[in-house]
Amino acid sequence: MDIKKRLHNLSRQFGDSKVTLVAVTKTFDAKVVLQAYNAGHRDFGENKVQEMVEKAEVLPGNIHWHMIGHLQRNKVKYIAPFVHLIHSIDTERLLNEVDKQARKAKRVIDCLLQVHIAEEDTKFGFSYNEVRELIDSAIPTQLEHVRICGLMGMATNTDNEQQVRAEFKKLHKLFTEVKEKHFSGMPYFNKLSMGMSSDYKIAIEEGSNIVRVGTLIFGSR
Ligand SMILES: *Cc1c(COP(=O)(O)O)cnc(C)c1O
């Protein structure tokens, strides 16, 4: 497989829109990541702490590591020294733990709040109202070592394009609402992470500016 070509083709489709492509490397080993790195790619996504730590240890230090999977509080400390963006903040307690570990690591860690937008109830994330409540509370401003930079969501795994589009549209609307109400004048609140191999085109049409794509680049797992 030609990873370089696939990365290139994907990026080209984004056109002039500023979309960050997070190449999802979960289950693929460091050698595969290095191929993409050598093709010039720098943003990589993992869904397991141990896998991310193991790869980060053997790969170049200027990689941007994105945590995209469910994150357990007791494991935050392992990634706090180096993680670039955590997409999957799904409880207030997790946000507090990231703040604590970021303080220890003398960093400010960028985070997205994961919003439950899919029909399935197995997926993690805040409800729309939980996001509003958390942002309305003083909590985000009290935390000095995390920066809430936006929202993340995963659409229902379905062939029904209209449904996927509606879910993305609704998340974009919440993103705009929260941005205008609570983050106006804070340019860092500008990240909307939605879309994967099966639905990234729809996601970008609906306002996503970070897509997390694995299968289309590296093949099926
Ligand atoms: C695995 C994963 C992806 C990438 O999925 P593909 O279908 O391989 O593109 C995106 N987001 C999350 C949260 C994932 O766990």
PDB file of N, CA and C in Angstrom, residues 76-143:
ATOM      1  N   VAL A  76      -4.222   9.009  32.781  1.00  0.00           N
ATOM      2  CA  VAL A  76      -3.925  10.344  32.233  1.00  0.00           C
ATOM      3  C   VAL A  76      -2.461  10.697  32.447  1.00  0.00           C
ATOM      4  N   LYS A  77      -1.926  10.285  33.605  1.00  0.00           N
ATOM      5  CA  LYS A  77      -0.547  10.682  33.949  1.00  0.00           C
ATOM      6  C   LYS A  77       0.487  10.203  32.929  1.00  0.00           C
ATOM      7  N   TYR A  78       0.204   9.105  32.251  1.00  0.00           N
ATOM      8  CA  TYR A  78       1.185   8.574  31.298  1.00  0.00           C
ATOM      9  C   TYR A  78       1.292   9.404  30.016  1.00  0.00           C
ATOM     10  N   ILE A  79       0.215  10.073  29.652  1.00  0.00           N
ATOM     11  CA  ILE A  79       0.260  10.847  28.396  1.00  0.00           C
ATOM     12  C   ILE A  79       0.391  12.358  28.632  1.00  0.00           C
ATOM     13  N   ALA A  80       0.158  12.776  29.886  1.00  0.00           N
ATOM     14  CA  ALA A  80       0.158  14.216  30.198  1.00  0.00           C
ATOM     15  C   ALA A  80       1.440  14.934  29.768  1.00  0.00           C
ATOM     16  N   PRO A  81       2.614  14.282  29.861  1.00  0.00           N
ATOM     17  CA  PRO A  81       3.828  15.008  29.484  1.00  0.00           C
ATOM     18  C   PRO A  81       3.940  15.340  27.998  1.00  0.00           C
ATOM     19  N   PHE A  82       3.196  14.666  27.146  1.00  0.00           N
ATOM     20  CA  PHE A  82       3.456  14.880  25.721  1.00  0.00           C
ATOM     21  C   PHE A  82       2.218  14.988  24.831  1.00  0.00           C
ATOM     22  N   VAL A  83       1.038  14.594  25.291  1.00  0.00           N
ATOM     23  CA  VAL A  83      -0.119  14.536  24.390  1.00  0.00           C
ATOM     24  C   VAL A  83      -0.424  15.928  23.813  1.00  0.00           C
ATOM     25  N   HIS A  84      -0.826  15.959  22.551  1.00  0.00           N
ATOM     26  CA  HIS A  84      -1.054  17.238  21.858  1.00  0.00           C
ATOM     27  C   HIS A  84      -2.485  17.731  22.047  1.00  0.00           C
ATOM     28  N   LEU A  85      -3.445  16.813  21.887  1.00  0.00           N
ATOM     29  CA  LEU A  85      -4.857  17.181  22.012  1.00  0.00           C
ATOM     30  C   LEU A  85      -5.643  15.956  22.474  1.00  0.00           C
ATOM     31  N   ILE A  86      -6.445  16.128  23.515  1.00  0.00           N
ATOM     32  CA  ILE A  86      -7.322  15.041  23.964  1.00  0.00           C
ATOM     33  C   ILE A  86      -8.725  15.326  23.425  1.00  0.00           C
ATOM     34  N   HIS A  87      -9.198  14.455  22.525  1.00  0.00           N
ATOM     35  CA  HIS A  87     -10.507  14.661  21.892  1.00  0.00           C
ATOM     36  C   HIS A  87     -11.654  14.139  22.747  1.00  0.00           C
ATOM     37  N   SER A  88     -11.313  13.310  23.731  1.00  0.00           N
ATOM     38  CA  SER A  88     -12.327  12.447  24.349  1.00  0.00           C
ATOM     39  C   SER A  88     -12.579  12.738  25.821  1.00  0.00           C
ATOM     40  N   ILE A  89     -12.683  14.016  26.180  1.00  0.00           N
ATOM     41  CA  ILE A  89     -13.078  14.361  27.548  1.00  0.00           C
ATOM     42  C   ILE A  89     -14.579  14.101  27.668  1.00  0.00           C
ATOM     43  N   ASP A  90     -14.947  13.129  28.505  1.00  0.00           N
ATOM     44  CA  ASP A  90     -16.367  12.763  28.577  1.00  0.00           C
ATOM     45  C   ASP A  90     -16.977  12.879  29.970  1.00  0.00           C
ATOM     46  N   THR A  91     -16.183  13.299  30.955  1.00  0.00           N
ATOM     47  CA  THR A  91     -16.741  13.599  32.283  1.00  0.00           C
ATOM     48  C   THR A  91     -15.983  14.789  32.881  1.00  0.00           C
ATOM     49  N   GLU A  92     -16.625  15.430  33.840  1.00  0.00           N
ATOM     50  CA  GLU A  92     -15.986  16.531  34.541  1.00  0.00           C
ATOM     51  C   GLU A  92     -14.808  16.013  35.378  1.00  0.00           C
ATOM     52  N   ARG A  93     -14.963  14.828  35.927  1.00  0.00           N
ATOM     53  CA  ARG A  93     -13.878  14.257  36.739  1.00  0.00           C
ATOM     54  C   ARG A  93     -12.631  14.003  35.897  1.00  0.00           C
ATOM     55  N   LEU A  94     -12.833  13.574  34.660  1.00  0.00           N
ATOM     56  CA  LEU A  94     -11.685  13.366  33.768  1.00  0.00           C
ATOM     57  C   LEU A  94     -11.007  14.709  33.458  1.00  0.00           C
ATOM     58  N   LEU A  95     -11.809  15.719  33.221  1.00  0.00           N
ATOM     59  CA  LEU A  95     -11.258  17.051  32.941  1.00  0.00           C
ATOM     60  C   LEU A  95     -10.405  17.531  34.121  1.00  0.00           C
ATOM     61  N   ASN A  96     -10.905  17.304  35.333  1.00  0.00           N
ATOM     62  CA  ASN A  96     -10.151  17.687  36.534  1.00  0.00           C
ATOM     63  C   ASN A  96      -8.842  16.922  36.647  1.00  0.00           C
ATOM     64  N   GLU A  97      -8.872  15.662  36.310  1.00  0.00           N
ATOM     65  CA  GLU A  97      -7.658  14.849  36.387  1.00  0.00           C
ATOM     66  C   GLU A  97      -6.627  15.311  35.353  1.00  0.00           C
ATOM     67  N   VAL A  98      -7.097  15.657  34.166  1.00  0.00           N
ATOM     68  CA  VAL A  98      -6.171  16.155  33.142  1.00  0.00           C
ATOM     69  C   VAL A  98      -5.526  17.452  33.641  1.00  0.00           C
ATOM     70  N   ASP A  99      -6.322  18.303  34.272  1.00  0.00           N
ATOM     71  CA  ASP A  99      -5.787  19.557  34.823  1.00  0.00           C
ATOM     72  C   ASP A  99      -4.685  19.268  35.846  1.00  0.00           C
ATOM     73  N   LYS A 100      -4.972  18.298  36.717  1.00  0.00           N
ATOM     74  CA  LYS A 100      -4.014  17.950  37.779  1.00  0.00           C
ATOM     75  C   LYS A 100      -2.700  17.403  37.197  1.00  0.00           C
ATOM     76  N   GLN A 101      -2.826  16.506  36.244  1.00  0.00           N
ATOM     77  CA  GLN A 101      -1.621  15.898  35.672  1.00  0.00           C
ATOM     78  C   GLN A 101      -0.865  16.881  34.774  1.00  0.00           C
ATOM     79  N   ALA A 102      -1.597  17.770  34.141  1.00  0.00           N
ATOM     80  CA  ALA A 102      -0.946  18.785  33.305  1.00  0.00           C
ATOM     81  C   ALA A 102      -0.148  19.743  34.191  1.00  0.00           C
ATOM     82  N   ARG A 103      -0.697  20.043  35.357  1.00  0.00           N
ATOM     83  CA  ARG A 103       0.027  20.920  36.302  1.00  0.00           C
ATOM     84  C   ARG A 103       1.340  20.260  36.706  1.00  0.00           C
ATOM     85  N   LYS A 104       1.266  18.970  37.034  1.00  0.00           N
ATOM     86  CA  LYS A 104       2.485  18.237  37.405  1.00  0.00           C
ATOM     87  C   LYS A 104       3.506  18.244  36.280  1.00  0.00           C
ATOM     88  N   ALA A 105       2.998  18.156  35.053  1.00  0.00           N
ATOM     89  CA  ALA A 105       3.897  18.115  33.885  1.00  0.00           C
ATOM     90  C   ALA A 105       4.288  19.532  33.439  1.00  0.00           C
ATOM     91  N   LYS A 106       3.799  20.523  34.179  1.00  0.00           N
ATOM     92  CA  LYS A 106       4.069  21.943  33.855  1.00  0.00           C
ATOM     93  C   LYS A 106       3.622  22.286  32.431  1.00  0.00           C
ATOM     94  N   ARG A 107       2.399  21.860  32.110  1.00  0.00           N
ATOM     95  CA  ARG A 107       1.878  22.123  30.773  1.00  0.00           C
ATOM     96  C   ARG A 107       0.453  22.647  30.856  1.00  0.00           C
ATOM     97  N   VAL A 108      -0.041  23.149  29.732  1.00  0.00           N
ATOM     98  CA  VAL A 108      -1.474  23.367  29.547  1.00  0.00           C
ATOM     99  C   VAL A 108      -1.877  22.420  28.423  1.00  0.00           C
ATOM    100  N   ILE A 109      -2.843  21.546  28.701  1.00  0.00           N
ATOM    101  CA  ILE A 109      -3.229  20.545  27.698  1.00  0.00           C
ATOM    102  C   ILE A 109      -4.532  20.961  27.012  1.00  0.00           C
ATOM    103  N   ASP A 110      -4.494  20.955  25.689  1.00  0.00           N
ATOM    104  CA  ASP A 110      -5.679  21.270  24.897  1.00  0.00           C
ATOM    105  C   ASP A 110      -6.635  20.073  24.887  1.00  0.00           C
ATOM    106  N   CYS A 111      -7.916  20.362  25.109  1.00  0.00           N
ATOM    107  CA  CYS A 111      -8.921  19.295  25.215  1.00  0.00           C
ATOM    108  C   CYS A 111     -10.172  19.637  24.414  1.00  0.00           C
ATOM    109  N   LEU A 112     -10.843  18.601  23.941  1.00  0.00           N
ATOM    110  CA  LEU A 112     -12.167  18.750  23.346  1.00  0.00           C
ATOM    111  C   LEU A 112     -13.157  17.999  24.217  1.00  0.00           C
ATOM    112  N   LEU A 113     -14.375  18.505  24.294  1.00  0.00           N
ATOM    113  CA  LEU A 113     -15.427  17.787  25.004  1.00  0.00           C
ATOM    114  C   LEU A 113     -16.094  16.852  24.004  1.00  0.00           C
ATOM    115  N   GLN A 114     -16.160  15.572  24.366  1.00  0.00           N
ATOM    116  CA  GLN A 114     -16.811  14.608  23.475  1.00  0.00           C
ATOM    117  C   GLN A 114     -18.312  14.638  23.728  1.00  0.00           C
ATOM    118  N   VAL A 115     -19.044  14.824  22.650  1.00  0.00           N
ATOM    119  CA  VAL A 115     -20.498  14.925  22.758  1.00  0.00           C
ATOM    120  C   VAL A 115     -21.130  13.686  22.148  1.00  0.00           C
ATOM    121  N   HIS A 116     -22.088  13.149  22.872  1.00  0.00           N
ATOM    122  CA  HIS A 116     -22.781  11.953  22.395  1.00  0.00           C
ATOM    123  C   HIS A 116     -23.822  12.373  21.368  1.00  0.00           C
ATOM    124  N   ILE A 117     -23.515  12.124  20.088  1.00  0.00           N
ATOM    125  CA  ILE A 117     -24.456  12.566  19.051  1.00  0.00           C
ATOM    126  C   ILE A 117     -25.133  11.397  18.348  1.00  0.00           C
ATOM    127  N   ALA A 118     -24.622  10.178  18.565  1.00  0.00           N
ATOM    128  CA  ALA A 118     -25.139   9.016  17.843  1.00  0.00           C
ATOM    129  C   ALA A 118     -26.370   8.439  18.532  1.00  0.00           C
ATOM    130  N   GLU A 119     -27.056   7.633  17.758  1.00  0.00           N
ATOM    131  CA  GLU A 119     -28.237   6.956  18.264  1.00  0.00           C
ATOM    132  C   GLU A 119     -27.859   5.877  19.285  1.00  0.00           C
ATOM    133  N   GLU A 120     -26.744   5.191  19.005  1.00  0.00           N
ATOM    134  CA  GLU A 120     -26.319   4.092  19.867  1.00  0.00           C
ATOM    135  C   GLU A 120     -26.033   4.609  21.269  1.00  0.00           C
ATOM    136  N   ASP A 121     -26.370   3.817  22.278  1.00  0.00           N
ATOM    137  CA  ASP A 121     -26.093   4.316  23.622  1.00  0.00           C
ATOM    138  C   ASP A 121     -24.807   3.716  24.198  1.00  0.00           C
ATOM    139  N   THR A 122     -24.032   3.062  23.336  1.00  0.00           N
ATOM    140  CA  THR A 122     -22.785   2.484  23.824  1.00  0.00           C
ATOM    141  C   THR A 122     -21.643   3.501  23.788  1.00  0.00           C
ATOM    142  N   LYS A 123     -21.827   4.556  23.048  1.00  0.00           N
ATOM    143  CA  LYS A 123     -20.719   5.496  22.888  1.00  0.00           C
ATOM    144  C   LYS A 123     -20.626   6.463  24.066  1.00  0.00           C
ATOM    145  N   PHE A 124     -19.397   6.879  24.368  1.00  0.00           N
ATOM    146  CA  PHE A 124     -19.168   7.791  25.484  1.00  0.00           C
ATOM    147  C   PHE A 124     -19.470   9.223  25.061  1.00  0.00           C
ATOM    148  N   GLY A 125     -19.624  10.074  26.039  1.00  0.00           N
ATOM    149  CA  GLY A 125     -19.752  11.492  25.726  1.00  0.00           C
ATOM    150  C   GLY A 125     -20.823  12.189  26.549  1.00  0.00           C
ATOM    151  N   PHE A 126     -20.729  13.505  26.582  1.00  0.00           N
ATOM    152  CA  PHE A 126     -21.718  14.335  27.256  1.00  0.00           C
ATOM    153  C   PHE A 126     -22.964  14.448  26.379  1.00  0.00           C
ATOM    154  N   SER A 127     -24.104  14.662  27.013  1.00  0.00           N
ATOM    155  CA  SER A 127     -25.292  15.033  26.244  1.00  0.00           C
ATOM    156  C   SER A 127     -25.185  16.523  25.908  1.00  0.00           C
ATOM    157  N   TYR A 128     -26.048  16.993  25.018  1.00  0.00           N
ATOM    158  CA  TYR A 128     -26.023  18.417  24.667  1.00  0.00           C
ATOM    159  C   TYR A 128     -26.184  19.290  25.907  1.00  0.00           C
ATOM    160  N   ASN A 129     -27.106  18.905  26.770  1.00  0.00           N
ATOM    161  CA  ASN A 129     -27.339  19.745  27.947  1.00  0.00           C
ATOM    162  C   ASN A 129     -26.208  19.645  28.961  1.00  0.00           C
ATOM    163  N   GLU A 130     -25.581  18.494  29.036  1.00  0.00           N
ATOM    164  CA  GLU A 130     -24.431  18.373  29.947  1.00  0.00           C
ATOM    165  C   GLU A 130     -23.283  19.280  29.503  1.00  0.00           C
ATOM    166  N   VAL A 131     -23.102  19.402  28.193  1.00  0.00           N
ATOM    167  CA  VAL A 131     -22.069  20.312  27.688  1.00  0.00           C
ATOM    168  C   VAL A 131     -22.412  21.741  28.106  1.00  0.00           C
ATOM    169  N   ARG A 132     -23.669  22.124  27.897  1.00  0.00           N
ATOM    170  CA  ARG A 132     -24.082  23.492  28.257  1.00  0.00           C
ATOM    171  C   ARG A 132     -23.876  23.735  29.753  1.00  0.00           C
ATOM    172  N   GLU A 133     -24.255  22.754  30.569  1.00  0.00           N
ATOM    173  CA  GLU A 133     -24.115  22.908  32.023  1.00  0.00           C
ATOM    174  C   GLU A 133     -22.655  23.067  32.434  1.00  0.00           C
ATOM    175  N   LEU A 134     -21.803  22.218  31.849  1.00  0.00           N
ATOM    176  CA  LEU A 134     -20.383  22.263  32.209  1.00  0.00           C
ATOM    177  C   LEU A 134     -19.773  23.616  31.814  1.00  0.00           C
ATOM    178  N   ILE A 135     -20.113  24.064  30.618  1.00  0.00           N
ATOM    179  CA  ILE A 135     -19.549  25.322  30.134  1.00  0.00           C
ATOM    180  C   ILE A 135     -20.132  26.509  30.916  1.00  0.00           C
ATOM    181  N   ASP A 136     -21.409  26.397  31.278  1.00  0.00           N
ATOM    182  CA  ASP A 136     -22.048  27.466  32.065  1.00  0.00           C
ATOM    183  C   ASP A 136     -21.436  27.588  33.456  1.00  0.00           C
ATOM    184  N   SER A 137     -21.011  26.467  34.013  1.00  0.00           N
ATOM    185  CA  SER A 137     -20.427  26.486  35.356  1.00  0.00           C
ATOM    186  C   SER A 137     -19.072  27.177  35.288  1.00  0.00           C
ATOM    187  N   ALA A 138     -18.541  27.491  36.439  1.00  0.00           N
ATOM    188  CA  ALA A 138     -17.259  28.211  36.458  1.00  0.00           C
ATOM    189  C   ALA A 138     -16.088  27.278  36.173  1.00  0.00           C
ATOM    190  N   ILE A 139     -16.362  25.987  36.145  1.00  0.00           N
ATOM    191  CA  ILE A 139     -15.278  24.993  36.121  1.00  0.00           C
ATOM    192  C   ILE A 139     -14.207  25.229  35.043  1.00  0.00           C
ATOM    193  N   PRO A 140     -14.621  25.380  33.785  1.00  0.00           N
ATOM    194  CA  PRO A 140     -13.586  25.500  32.753  1.00  0.00           C
ATOM    195  C   PRO A 140     -12.630  26.672  32.991  1.00  0.00           C
ATOM    196  N   THR A 141     -13.126  27.752  33.581  1.00  0.00           N
ATOM    197  CA  THR A 141     -12.250  28.899  33.785  1.00  0.00           C
ATOM    198  C   THR A 141     -11.376  28.735  35.031  1.00  0.00           C
ATOM    199  N   GLN A 142     -11.806  27.844  35.928  1.00  0.00           N
ATOM    200  CA  GLN A 142     -11.007  27.614  37.144  1.00  0.00           C
ATOM    201  C   GLN A 142      -9.806  26.721  36.884  1.00  0.00           C
ATOM    202  N   LEU A 143      -9.895  25.946  35.839  1.00  0.00           N
ATOM    203  CA  LEU A 143      -8.803  25.022  35.554  1.00  0.00           C
ATOM    204  C   LEU A 143      -7.722  25.765  34.770  1.00  0.00           C
TER     205      LEU A 143
END
